[in-house]
Coordinates of N, CA and C in Angstrom, one line a residue:
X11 N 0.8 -1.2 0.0 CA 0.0 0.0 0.0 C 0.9 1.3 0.0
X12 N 2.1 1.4 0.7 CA 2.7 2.4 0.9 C 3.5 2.9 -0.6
X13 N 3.6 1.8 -1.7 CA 4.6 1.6 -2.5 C 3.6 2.7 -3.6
X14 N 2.3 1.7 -3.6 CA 1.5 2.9 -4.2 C 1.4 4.0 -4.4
X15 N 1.2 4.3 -2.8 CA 0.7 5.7 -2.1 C 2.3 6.3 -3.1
X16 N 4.2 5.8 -2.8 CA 4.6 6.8 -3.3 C 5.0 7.0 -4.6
X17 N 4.4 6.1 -5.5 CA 4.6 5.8 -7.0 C 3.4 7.2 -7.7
X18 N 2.0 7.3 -6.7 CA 1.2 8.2 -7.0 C 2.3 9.6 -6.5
X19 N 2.6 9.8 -5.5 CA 2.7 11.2 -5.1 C 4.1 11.3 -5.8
X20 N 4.6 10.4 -6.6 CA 5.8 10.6 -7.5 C 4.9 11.6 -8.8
X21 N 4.3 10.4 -9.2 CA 3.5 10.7 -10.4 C 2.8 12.3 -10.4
X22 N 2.3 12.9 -9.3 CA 2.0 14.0 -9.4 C 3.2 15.2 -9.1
X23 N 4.0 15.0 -8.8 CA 5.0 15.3 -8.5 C 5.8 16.0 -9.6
X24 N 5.8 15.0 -11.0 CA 6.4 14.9 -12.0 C 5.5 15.9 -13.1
X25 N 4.2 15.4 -12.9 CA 3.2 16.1 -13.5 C 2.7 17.4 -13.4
X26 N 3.2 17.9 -12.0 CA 3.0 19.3 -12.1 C 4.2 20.1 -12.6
X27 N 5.4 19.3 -12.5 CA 6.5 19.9 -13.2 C 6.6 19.7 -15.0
X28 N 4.9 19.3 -15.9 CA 4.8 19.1 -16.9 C 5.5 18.4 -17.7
X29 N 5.8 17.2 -16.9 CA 6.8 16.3 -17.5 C 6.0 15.1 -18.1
X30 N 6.2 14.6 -19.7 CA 5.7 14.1 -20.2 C 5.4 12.7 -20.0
X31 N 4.1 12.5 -20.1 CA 3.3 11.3 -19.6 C 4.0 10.0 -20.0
X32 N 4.7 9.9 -20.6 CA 5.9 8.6 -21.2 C 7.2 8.5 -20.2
X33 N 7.1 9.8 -19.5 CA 8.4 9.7 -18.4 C 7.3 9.4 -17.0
X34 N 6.2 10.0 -17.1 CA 6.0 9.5 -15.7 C 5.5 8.1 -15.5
X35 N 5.2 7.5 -16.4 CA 4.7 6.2 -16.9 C 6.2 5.7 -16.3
X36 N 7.1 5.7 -17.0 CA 8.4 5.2 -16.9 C 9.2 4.8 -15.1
X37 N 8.8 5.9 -14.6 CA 9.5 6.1 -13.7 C 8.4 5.8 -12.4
X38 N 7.0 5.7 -12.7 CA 5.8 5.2 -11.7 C 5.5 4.0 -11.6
X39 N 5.3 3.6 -13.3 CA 4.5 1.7 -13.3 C 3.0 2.6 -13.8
X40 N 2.8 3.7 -13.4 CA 1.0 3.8 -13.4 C 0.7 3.8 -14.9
X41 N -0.2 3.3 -15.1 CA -1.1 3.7 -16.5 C -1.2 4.8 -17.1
X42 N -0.7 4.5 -19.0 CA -1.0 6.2 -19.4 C -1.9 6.9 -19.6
X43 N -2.8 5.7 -19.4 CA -4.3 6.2 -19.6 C -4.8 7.1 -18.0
X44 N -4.5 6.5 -17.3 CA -4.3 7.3 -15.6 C -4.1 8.1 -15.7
X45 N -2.7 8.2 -16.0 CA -1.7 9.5 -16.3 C -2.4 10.5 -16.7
X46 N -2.9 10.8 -18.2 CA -3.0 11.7 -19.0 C -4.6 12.2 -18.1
X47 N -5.3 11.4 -17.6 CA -6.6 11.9 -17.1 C -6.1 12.8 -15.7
X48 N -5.3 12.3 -15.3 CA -4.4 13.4 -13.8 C -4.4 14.7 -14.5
X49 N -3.4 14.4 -15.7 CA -3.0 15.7 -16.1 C -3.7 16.8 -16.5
X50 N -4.9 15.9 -17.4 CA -6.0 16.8 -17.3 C -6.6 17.7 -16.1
X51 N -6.9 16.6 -14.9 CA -7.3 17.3 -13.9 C -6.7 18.5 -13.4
X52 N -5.0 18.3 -13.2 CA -4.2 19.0 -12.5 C -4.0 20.2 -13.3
X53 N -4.2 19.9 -14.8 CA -4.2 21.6 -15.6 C -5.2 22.2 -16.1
X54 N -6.1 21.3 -16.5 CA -7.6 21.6 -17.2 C -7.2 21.8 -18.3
X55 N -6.3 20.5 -19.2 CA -6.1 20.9 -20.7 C -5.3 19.2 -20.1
X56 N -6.0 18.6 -21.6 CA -4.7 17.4 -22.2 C -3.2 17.8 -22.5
X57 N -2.3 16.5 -21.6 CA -1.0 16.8 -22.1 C -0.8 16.7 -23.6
X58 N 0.1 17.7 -23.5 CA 0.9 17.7 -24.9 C 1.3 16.3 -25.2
X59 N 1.2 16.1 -26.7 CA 1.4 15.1 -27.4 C 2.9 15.4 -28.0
X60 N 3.5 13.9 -28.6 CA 4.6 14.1 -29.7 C 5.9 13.5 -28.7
X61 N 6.8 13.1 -29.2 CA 7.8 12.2 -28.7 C 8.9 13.1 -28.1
X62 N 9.4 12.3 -27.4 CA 10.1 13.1 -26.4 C 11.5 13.0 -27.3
X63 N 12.2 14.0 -27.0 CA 13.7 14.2 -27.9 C 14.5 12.8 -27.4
X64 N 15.5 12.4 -28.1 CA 16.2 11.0 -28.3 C 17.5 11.4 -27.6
X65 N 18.2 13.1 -28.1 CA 19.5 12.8 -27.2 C 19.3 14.8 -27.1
X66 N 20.8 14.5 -26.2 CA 20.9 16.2 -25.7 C 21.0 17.0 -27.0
X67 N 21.7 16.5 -27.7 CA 22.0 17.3 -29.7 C 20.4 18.0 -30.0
X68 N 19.8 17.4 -29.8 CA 18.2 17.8 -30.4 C 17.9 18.9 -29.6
X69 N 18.8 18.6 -28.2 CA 18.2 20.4 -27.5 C 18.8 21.2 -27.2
X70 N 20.1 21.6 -28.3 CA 21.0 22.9 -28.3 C 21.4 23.2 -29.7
X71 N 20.8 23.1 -30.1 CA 20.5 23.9 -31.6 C 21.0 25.5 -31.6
X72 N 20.5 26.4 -30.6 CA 21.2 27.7 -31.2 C 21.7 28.2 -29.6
X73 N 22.9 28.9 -29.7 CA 23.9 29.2 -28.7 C 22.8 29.2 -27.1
X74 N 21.6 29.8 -26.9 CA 20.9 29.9 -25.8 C 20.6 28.2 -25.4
X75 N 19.9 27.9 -26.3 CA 19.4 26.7 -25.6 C 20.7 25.7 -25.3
X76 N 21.7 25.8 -26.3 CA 22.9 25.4 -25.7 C 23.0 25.9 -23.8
X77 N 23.3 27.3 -23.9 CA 23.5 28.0 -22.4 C 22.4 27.5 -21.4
X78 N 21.0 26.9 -21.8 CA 19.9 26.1 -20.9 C 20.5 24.9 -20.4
X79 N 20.8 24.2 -21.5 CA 21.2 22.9 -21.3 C 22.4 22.6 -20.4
X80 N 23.2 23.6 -20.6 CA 24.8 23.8 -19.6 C 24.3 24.5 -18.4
X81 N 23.3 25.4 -18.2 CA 23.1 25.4 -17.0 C 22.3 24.0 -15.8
X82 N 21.6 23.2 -16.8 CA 20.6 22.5 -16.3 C 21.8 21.1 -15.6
X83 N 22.5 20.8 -16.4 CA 23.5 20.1 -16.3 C 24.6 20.1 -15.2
X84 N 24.9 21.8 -14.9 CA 25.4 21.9 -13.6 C 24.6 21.7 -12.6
X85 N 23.2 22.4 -12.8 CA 22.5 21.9 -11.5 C 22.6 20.5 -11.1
X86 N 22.0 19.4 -12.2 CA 21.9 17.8 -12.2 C 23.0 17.2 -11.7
X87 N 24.8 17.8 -11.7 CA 26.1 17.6 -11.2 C 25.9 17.8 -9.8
X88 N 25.6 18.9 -9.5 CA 25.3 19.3 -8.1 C 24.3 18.9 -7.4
X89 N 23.6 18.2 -7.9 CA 22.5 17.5 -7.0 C 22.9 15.5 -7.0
X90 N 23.2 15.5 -8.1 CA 24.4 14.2 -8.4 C 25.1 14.2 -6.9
X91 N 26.0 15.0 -6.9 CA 27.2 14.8 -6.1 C 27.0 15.2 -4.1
X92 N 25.7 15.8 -4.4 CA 25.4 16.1 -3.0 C 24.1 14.9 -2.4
X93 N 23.6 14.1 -3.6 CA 22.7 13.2 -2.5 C 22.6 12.1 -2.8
X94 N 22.0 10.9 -2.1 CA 22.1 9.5 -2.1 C 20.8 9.4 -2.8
X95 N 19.8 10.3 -3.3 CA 18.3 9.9 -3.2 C 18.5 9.3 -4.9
X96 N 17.1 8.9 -4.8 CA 17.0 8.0 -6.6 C 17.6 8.9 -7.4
X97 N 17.5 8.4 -9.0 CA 17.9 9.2 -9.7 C 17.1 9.9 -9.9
X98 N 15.5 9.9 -10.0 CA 14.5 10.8 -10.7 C 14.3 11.4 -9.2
X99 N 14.6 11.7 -8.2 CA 14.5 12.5 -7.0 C 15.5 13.8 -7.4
X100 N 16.5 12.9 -7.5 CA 18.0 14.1 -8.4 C 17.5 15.1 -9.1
X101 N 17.0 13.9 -10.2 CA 16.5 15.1 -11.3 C 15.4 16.4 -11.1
X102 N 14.6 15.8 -10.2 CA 13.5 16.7 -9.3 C 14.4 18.0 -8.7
X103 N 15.4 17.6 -7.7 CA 15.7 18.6 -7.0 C 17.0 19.5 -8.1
X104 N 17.2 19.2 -9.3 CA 18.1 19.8 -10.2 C 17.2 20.6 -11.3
X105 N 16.1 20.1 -11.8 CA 15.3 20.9 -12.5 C 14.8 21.9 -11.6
X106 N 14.3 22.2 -10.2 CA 14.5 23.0 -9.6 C 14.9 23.8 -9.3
X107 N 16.3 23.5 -8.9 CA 17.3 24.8 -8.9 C 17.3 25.4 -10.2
X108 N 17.2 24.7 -11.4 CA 17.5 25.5 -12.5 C 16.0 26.4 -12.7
X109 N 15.6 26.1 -12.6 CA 14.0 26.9 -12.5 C 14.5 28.3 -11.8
X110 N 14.9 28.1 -10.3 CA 14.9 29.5 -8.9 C 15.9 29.7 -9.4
X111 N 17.1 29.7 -10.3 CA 18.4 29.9 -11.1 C 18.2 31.1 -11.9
X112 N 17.2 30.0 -13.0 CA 16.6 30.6 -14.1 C 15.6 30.5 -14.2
X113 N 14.1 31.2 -14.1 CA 13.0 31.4 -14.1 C 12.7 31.2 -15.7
X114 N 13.4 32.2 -16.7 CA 12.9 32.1 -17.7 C 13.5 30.9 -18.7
X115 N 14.1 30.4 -18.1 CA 14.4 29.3 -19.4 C 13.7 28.4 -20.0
X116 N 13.9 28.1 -21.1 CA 13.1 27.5 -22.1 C 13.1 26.0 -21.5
X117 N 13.9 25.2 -20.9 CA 13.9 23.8 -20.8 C 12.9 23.5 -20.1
X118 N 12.7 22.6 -20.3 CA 11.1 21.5 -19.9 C 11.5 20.6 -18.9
X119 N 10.8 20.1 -18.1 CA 11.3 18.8 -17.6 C 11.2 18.1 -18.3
X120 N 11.1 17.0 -19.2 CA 11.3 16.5 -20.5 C 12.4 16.7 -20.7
X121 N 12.7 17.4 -21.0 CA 14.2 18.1 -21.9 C 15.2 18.0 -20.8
X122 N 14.3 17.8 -19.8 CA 16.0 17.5 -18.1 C 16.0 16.7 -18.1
X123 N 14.9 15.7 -18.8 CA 15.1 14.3 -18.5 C 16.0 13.6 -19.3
X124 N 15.7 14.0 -20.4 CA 16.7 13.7 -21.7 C 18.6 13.7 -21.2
X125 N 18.6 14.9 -20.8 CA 19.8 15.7 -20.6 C 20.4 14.5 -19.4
X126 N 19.9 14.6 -18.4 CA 19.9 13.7 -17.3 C 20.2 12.8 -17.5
X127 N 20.0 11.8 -18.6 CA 20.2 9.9 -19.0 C 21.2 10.2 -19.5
X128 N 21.5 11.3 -20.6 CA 23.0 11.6 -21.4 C 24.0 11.8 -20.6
X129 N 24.1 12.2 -19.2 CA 25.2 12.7 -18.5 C 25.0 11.6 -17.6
X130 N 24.4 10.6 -17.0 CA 24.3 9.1 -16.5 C 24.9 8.3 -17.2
X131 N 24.1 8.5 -18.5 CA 25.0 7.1 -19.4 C 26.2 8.1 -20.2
X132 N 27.0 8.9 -19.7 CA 28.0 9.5 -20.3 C 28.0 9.8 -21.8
X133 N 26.9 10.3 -22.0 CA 26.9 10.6 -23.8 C 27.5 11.7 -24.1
X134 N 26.8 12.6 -23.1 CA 27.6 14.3 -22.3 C 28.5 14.2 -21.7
X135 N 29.2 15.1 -21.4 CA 30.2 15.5 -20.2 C 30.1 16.8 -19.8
X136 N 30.4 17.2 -18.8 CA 30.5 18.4 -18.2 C 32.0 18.7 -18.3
X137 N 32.6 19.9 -18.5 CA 33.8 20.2 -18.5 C 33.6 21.6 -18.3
X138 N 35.4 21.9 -18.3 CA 35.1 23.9 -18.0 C 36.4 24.4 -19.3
X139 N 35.9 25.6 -19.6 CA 37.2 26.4 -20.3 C 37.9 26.1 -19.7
X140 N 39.6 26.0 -20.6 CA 40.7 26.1 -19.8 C 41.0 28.2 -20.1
X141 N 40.5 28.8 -20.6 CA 40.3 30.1 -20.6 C 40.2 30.4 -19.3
X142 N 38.4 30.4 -19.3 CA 37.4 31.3 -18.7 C 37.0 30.4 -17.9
X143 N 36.8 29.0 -17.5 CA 36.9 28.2 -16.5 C 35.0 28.0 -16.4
X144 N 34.8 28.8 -17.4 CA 32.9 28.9 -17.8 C 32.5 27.6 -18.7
X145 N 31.3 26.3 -17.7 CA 31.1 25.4 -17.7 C 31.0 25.3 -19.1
X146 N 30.9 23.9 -19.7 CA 30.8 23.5 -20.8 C 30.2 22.4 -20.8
X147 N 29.7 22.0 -21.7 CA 29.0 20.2 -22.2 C 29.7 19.5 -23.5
X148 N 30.3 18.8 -23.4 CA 31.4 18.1 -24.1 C 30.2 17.2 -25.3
X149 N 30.5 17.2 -26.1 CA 29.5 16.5 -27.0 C 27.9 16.0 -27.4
X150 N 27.4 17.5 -26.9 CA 26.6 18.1 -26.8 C 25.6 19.2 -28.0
X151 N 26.9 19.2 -29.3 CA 26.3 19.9 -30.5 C 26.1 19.1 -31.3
X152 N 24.8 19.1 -32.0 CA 24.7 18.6 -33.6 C 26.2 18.6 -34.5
X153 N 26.6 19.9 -34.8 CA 28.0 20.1 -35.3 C 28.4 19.3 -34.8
X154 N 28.8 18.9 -33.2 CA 30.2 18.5 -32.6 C 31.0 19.1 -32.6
X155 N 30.9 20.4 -32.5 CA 32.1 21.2 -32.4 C 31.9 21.7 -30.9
X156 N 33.0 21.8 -30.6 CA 33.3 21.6 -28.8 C 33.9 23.3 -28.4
X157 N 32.5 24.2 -28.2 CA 33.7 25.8 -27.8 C 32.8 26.0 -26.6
X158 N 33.5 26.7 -26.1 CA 33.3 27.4 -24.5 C 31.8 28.6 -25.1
X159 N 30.7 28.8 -24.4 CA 29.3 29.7 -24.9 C 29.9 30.4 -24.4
X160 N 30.6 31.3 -23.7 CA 31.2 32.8 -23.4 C 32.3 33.3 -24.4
X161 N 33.3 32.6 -24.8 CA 34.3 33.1 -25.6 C 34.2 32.4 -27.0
X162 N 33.2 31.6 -27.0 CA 32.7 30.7 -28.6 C 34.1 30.7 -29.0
X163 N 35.0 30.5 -28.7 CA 36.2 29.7 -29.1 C 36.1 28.2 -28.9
X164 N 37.0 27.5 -29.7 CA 37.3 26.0 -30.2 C 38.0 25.3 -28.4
X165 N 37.4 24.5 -28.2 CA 38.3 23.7 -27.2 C 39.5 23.1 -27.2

């Protein structure tokens, strides 16, 4: 009973942070038929439809959303490295900070989630200028060209 009780209060959890019904399915066990009727409730509008991005490349297309994604990633580092809790707890308390960081940024929970499995399963990396010491994401461009977003110089 208790396992329930916290697979649900995950599930809304996730859902008020508009994270797509395919991750909360994922990470609950609950039904997406469940799912998407919560979501309704909780917004008063069906979730968004359409598949969730494949890798971090899909979500730094032009210099900013690049700078979203390198900020989101430090947060995800520093919640990584400061707690024992699950991984999707991590990700909770790192989309967070990036939110009270950055109010306006374009990233989605979706899009932290994506980001999140890439720097788990090492597809990303985090690194810094050896310049400007200003964070970077190592393999992280469509191009694959690897420059610091403050000095857009070559690594």
């Amino acid at each position: 009973m208790l396992k329930k009780y916290q697979q649900q209060s995950l599930a809304i959890e996730l859902l008020n942070r508009h994270a797509k019904v395919k991750i909360v399915h994922q990470a609950t066990g609950i039904p997406i038929k469940l799912l998407r009727q919560t979501y309704r409730q909780l917004h008063g509008r069906s979730p968004s439809r359409g598949s969730i991005k494949f890798s971090t490349r899909g979500l730094t297309g032009s210099r900013r959303k690049y700078k979203d994604v390198t900020l989101f990633a430090v947060c995800y580092r520093a919640a990584s490295n400061k707690s024992a809790d699950s991984q999707i707890q991590i990700l909770i308390s790192a989309f967070d900070a990036y939110k009270r960081s950055y109010p306006s940024g374009q990233l989605d929970f979706s899009d932290a989630w994506v980001v999140a499995q890439d720097i788990k399963d090492k597809k990303v990396q985090i690194s810094t200028c050896k310049n400007c010491r200003a964070w970077v994401l190592l393999n992280a461009r469509e191009d694959l060209s690897e420059r610091c977003g403050v000095w857009n110089n070559s690594l």
